[in-house]
Short mmCIF file of C-alpha atoms in Angstrom, two decimals:
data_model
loop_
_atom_site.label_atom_id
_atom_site.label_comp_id
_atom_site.label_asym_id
_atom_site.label_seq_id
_atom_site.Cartn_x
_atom_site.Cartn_y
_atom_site.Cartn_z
CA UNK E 179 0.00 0.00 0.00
CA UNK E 180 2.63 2.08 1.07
CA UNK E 181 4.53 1.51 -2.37
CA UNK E 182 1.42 2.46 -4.35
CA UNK E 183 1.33 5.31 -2.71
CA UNK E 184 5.36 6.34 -3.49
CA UNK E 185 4.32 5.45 -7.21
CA UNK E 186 1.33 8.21 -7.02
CA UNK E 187 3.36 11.02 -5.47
CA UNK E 188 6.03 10.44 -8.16
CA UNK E 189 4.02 10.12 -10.86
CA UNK E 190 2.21 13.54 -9.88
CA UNK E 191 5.67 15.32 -9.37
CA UNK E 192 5.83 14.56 -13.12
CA UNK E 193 3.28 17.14 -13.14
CA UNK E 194 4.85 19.91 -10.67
CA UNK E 195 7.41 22.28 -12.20
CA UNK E 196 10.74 20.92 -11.41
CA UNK E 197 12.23 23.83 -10.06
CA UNK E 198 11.62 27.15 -8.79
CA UNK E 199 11.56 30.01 -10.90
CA UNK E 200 14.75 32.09 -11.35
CA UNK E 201 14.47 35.52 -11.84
CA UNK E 202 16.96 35.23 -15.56
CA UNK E 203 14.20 32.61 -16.21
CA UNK E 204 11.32 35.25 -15.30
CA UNK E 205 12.63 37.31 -18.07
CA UNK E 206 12.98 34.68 -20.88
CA UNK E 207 9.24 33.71 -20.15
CA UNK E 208 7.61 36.03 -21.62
CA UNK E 209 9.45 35.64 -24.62
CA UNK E 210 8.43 31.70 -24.14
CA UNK E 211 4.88 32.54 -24.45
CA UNK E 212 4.69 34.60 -26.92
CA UNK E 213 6.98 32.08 -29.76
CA UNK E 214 4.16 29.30 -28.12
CA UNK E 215 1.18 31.43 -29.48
CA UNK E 216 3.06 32.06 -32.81
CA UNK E 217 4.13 28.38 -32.94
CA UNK E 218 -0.13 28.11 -32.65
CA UNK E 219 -0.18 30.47 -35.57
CA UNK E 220 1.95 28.67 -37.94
CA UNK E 221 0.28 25.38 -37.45
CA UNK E 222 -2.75 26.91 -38.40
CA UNK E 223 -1.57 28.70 -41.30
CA UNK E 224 0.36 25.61 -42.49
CA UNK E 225 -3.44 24.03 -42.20
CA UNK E 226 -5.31 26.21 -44.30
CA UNK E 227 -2.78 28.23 -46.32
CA UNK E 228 0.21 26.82 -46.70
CA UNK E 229 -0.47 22.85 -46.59
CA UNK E 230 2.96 21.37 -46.04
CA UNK E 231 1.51 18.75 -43.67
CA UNK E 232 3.88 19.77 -40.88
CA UNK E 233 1.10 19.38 -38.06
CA UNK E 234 3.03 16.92 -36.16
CA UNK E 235 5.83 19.12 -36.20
CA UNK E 236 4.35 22.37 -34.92
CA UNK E 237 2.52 20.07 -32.14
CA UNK E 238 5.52 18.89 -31.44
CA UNK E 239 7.03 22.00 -31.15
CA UNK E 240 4.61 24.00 -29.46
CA UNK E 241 4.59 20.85 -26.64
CA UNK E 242 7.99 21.21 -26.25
CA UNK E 243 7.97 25.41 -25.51
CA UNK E 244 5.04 24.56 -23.46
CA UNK E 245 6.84 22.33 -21.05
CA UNK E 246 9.94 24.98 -20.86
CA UNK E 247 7.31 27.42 -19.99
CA UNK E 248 6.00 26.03 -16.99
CA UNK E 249 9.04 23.88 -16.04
CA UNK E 250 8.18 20.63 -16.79
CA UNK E 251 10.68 19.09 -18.31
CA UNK E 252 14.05 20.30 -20.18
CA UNK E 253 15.09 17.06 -20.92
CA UNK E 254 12.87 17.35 -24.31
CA UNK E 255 14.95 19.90 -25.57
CA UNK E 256 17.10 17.79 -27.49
CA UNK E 257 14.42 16.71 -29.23
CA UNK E 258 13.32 19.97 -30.01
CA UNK E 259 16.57 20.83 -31.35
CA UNK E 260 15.82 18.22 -34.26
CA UNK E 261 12.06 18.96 -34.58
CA UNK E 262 13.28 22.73 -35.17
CA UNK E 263 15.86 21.75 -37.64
CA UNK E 264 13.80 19.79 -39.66
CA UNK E 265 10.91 22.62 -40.10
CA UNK E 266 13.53 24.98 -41.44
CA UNK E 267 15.23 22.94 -43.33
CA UNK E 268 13.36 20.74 -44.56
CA UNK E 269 10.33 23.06 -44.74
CA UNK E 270 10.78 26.55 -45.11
CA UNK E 271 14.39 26.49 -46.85
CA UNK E 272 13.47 24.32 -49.68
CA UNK E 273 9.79 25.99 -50.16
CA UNK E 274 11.79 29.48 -50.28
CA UNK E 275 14.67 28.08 -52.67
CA UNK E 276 11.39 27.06 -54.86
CA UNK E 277 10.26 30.22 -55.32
CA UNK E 278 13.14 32.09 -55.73
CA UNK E 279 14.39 29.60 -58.52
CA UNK E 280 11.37 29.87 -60.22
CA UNK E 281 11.67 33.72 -60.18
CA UNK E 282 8.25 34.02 -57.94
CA UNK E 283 6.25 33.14 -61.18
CA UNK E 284 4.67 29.66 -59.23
CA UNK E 285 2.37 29.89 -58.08
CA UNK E 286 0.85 33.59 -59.38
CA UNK E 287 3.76 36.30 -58.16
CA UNK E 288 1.74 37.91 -55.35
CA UNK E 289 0.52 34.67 -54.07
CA UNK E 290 4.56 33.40 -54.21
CA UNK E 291 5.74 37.13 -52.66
CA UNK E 292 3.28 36.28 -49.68
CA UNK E 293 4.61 32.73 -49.65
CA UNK E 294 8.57 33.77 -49.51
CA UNK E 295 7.87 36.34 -46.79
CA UNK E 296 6.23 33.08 -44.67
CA UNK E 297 9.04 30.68 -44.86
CA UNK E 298 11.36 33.55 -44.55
CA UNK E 299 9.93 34.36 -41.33
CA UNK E 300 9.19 31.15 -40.06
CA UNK E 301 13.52 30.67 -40.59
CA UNK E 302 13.87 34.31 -38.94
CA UNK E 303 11.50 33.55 -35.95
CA UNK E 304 12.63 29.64 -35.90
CA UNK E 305 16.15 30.68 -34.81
CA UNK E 306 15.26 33.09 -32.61
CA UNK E 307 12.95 31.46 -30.39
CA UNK E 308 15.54 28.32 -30.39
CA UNK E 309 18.38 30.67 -29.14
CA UNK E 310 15.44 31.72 -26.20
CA UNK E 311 14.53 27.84 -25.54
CA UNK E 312 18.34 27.34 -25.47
CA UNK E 313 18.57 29.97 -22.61
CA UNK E 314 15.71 28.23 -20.93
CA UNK E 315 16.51 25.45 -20.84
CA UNK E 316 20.23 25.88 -19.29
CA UNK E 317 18.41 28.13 -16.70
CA UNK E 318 16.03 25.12 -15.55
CA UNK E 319 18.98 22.45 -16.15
CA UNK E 320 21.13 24.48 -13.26
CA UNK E 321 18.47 25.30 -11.24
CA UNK E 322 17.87 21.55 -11.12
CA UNK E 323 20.86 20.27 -10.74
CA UNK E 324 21.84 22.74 -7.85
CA UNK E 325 18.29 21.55 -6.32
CA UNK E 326 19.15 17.73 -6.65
CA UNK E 327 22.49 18.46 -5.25
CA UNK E 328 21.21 19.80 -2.00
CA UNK E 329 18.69 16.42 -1.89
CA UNK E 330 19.19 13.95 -4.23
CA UNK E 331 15.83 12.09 -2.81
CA UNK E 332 13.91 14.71 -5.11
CA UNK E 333 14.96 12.89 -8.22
CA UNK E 334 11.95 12.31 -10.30
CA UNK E 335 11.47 8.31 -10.76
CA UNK E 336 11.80 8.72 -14.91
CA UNK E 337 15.38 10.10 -13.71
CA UNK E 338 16.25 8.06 -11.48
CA UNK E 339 17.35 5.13 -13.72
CA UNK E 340 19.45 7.22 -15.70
CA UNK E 341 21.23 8.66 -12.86
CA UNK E 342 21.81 5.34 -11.10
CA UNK E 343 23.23 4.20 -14.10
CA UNK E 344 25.62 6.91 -14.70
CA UNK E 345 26.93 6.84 -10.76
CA UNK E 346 27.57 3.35 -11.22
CA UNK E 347 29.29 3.98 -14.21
CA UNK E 348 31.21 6.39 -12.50
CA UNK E 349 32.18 4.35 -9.40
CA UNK E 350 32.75 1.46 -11.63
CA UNK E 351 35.62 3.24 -14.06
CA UNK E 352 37.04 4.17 -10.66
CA UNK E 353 37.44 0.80 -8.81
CA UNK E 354 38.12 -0.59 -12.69
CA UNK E 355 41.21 2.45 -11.78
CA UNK E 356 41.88 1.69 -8.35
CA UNK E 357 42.35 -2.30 -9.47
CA UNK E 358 44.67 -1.63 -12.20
CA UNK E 359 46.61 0.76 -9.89
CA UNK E 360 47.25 -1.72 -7.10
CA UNK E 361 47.97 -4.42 -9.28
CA UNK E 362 50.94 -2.10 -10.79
CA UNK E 363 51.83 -1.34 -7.50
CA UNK E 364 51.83 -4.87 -6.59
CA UNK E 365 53.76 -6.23 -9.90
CA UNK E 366 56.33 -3.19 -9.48
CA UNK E 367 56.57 -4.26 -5.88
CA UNK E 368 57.75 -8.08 -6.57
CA UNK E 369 60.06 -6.54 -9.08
CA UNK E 370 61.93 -4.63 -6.83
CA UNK E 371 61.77 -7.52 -4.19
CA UNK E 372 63.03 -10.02 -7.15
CA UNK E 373 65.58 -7.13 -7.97
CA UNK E 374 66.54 -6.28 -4.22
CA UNK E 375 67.08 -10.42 -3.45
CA UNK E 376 69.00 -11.00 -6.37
CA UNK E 377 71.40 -8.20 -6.07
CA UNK E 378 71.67 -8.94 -2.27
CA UNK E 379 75.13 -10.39 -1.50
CA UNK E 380 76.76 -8.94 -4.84
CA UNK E 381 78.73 -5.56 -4.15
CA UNK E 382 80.62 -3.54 -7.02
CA UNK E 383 84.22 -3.64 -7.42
CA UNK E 384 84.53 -5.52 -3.79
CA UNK E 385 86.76 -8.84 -4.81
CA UNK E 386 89.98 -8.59 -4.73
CA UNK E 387 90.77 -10.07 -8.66
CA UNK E 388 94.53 -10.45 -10.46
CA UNK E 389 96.39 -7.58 -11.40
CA UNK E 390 96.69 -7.57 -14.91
CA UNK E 391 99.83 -5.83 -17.05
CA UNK E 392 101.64 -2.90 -14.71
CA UNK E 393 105.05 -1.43 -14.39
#
């Protein structure tokens, strides 16, 4: 019963911001919102105007600046990284290369003027709000850290494999070190035994030996 219970609380501090907000975070926030609500933009106007078929992408994307927002999660950012890359360019770079090889005559010129000022701004606004979400996300990533580091019991249970993992993979490189070390020490110890027994009783230049040649 008790167990269930440990399961329940971790699963709802999923659903608690991870950290406290910092006031450098405060100040990117706003910013946060604001690319969410043009993320919501785009995905409609690649919907009914544009029709590249890039809804997963935008959901994706606006998830991923919603969970920076509130302070979620910032281990999705990585992820974001490659959902961002792939609307620019794989999107909006090739769709503007279009229309600038074919001299804005496809579609109808005003229709492809309209089109070229899109993508270009999607690029513009797509870099911008990644550099912002970059910030973010090394604000909560510290804030975190520095948390865990002051009670490591706080570790979320999604974490807490990971971190396991890498502690024993830390621990384990250093007793794989420790081993090797005292087994050097060890060999180079015989070999200065075998070399101090052996050269025990032998003492340079201390026999007496035949005079050879003279006056």
């Amino acid at each position: 019963m008790n167990e269930q219970n440990d399961n329940q609380e971790n699963f709802a501090c999923c659903c608690q911001p991870m950290t406290e907000e910092s006031e450098e975070f405060k100040k990117i926030k706003p910013m946060l919102i604001t690319g969410l609500f043009i993320y919501i933009g785009l995905l409609f106007l690649d919907i009914f105007y544009l029709r590249d078929n890039n809804l997963f992408d935008y959901l994706f994307l606006i998830i991923c600046i919603y969970c920076l927002i509130f302070n979620k999660c910032f281990m999705i950012f990585p992820i974001y990284t490659l959902f961002s890359m792939y609307l620019v360019l794989g999107t909006a770079l090739p769709g503007l290369g279009i229309i600038v090889q074919t001299k804005f005559k496809k579609p109808k010129t005003t229709e492809a003027i309209i089109i070229f000022f899109i993508y270009f701004f999607i690029i513009f606004f797509s870099c911008f709000i990644f550099y912002i979400s970059f910030n973010a996300y090394k604000e909560i990533r510290y804030l975190f850290e520095m948390k865990i580091a002051n009670n490591p019991n706080l570790i979320p249970s999604y974490m807490a494999t990971n971190t396991t993992q890498s502690n024993n993979n830390y621990y384990g490189s250093n007793n794989n070190y420790n081993s090797n070390y005292n087994n050097n020490n060890y060999n180079n110890g015989n070999y200065n035994n075998n070399n101090n027994n052996q050269n025990k009783g032998f003492k340079a230049f201390s026999g007496k030996g035949y005079t050879v040649g003279g006056s």
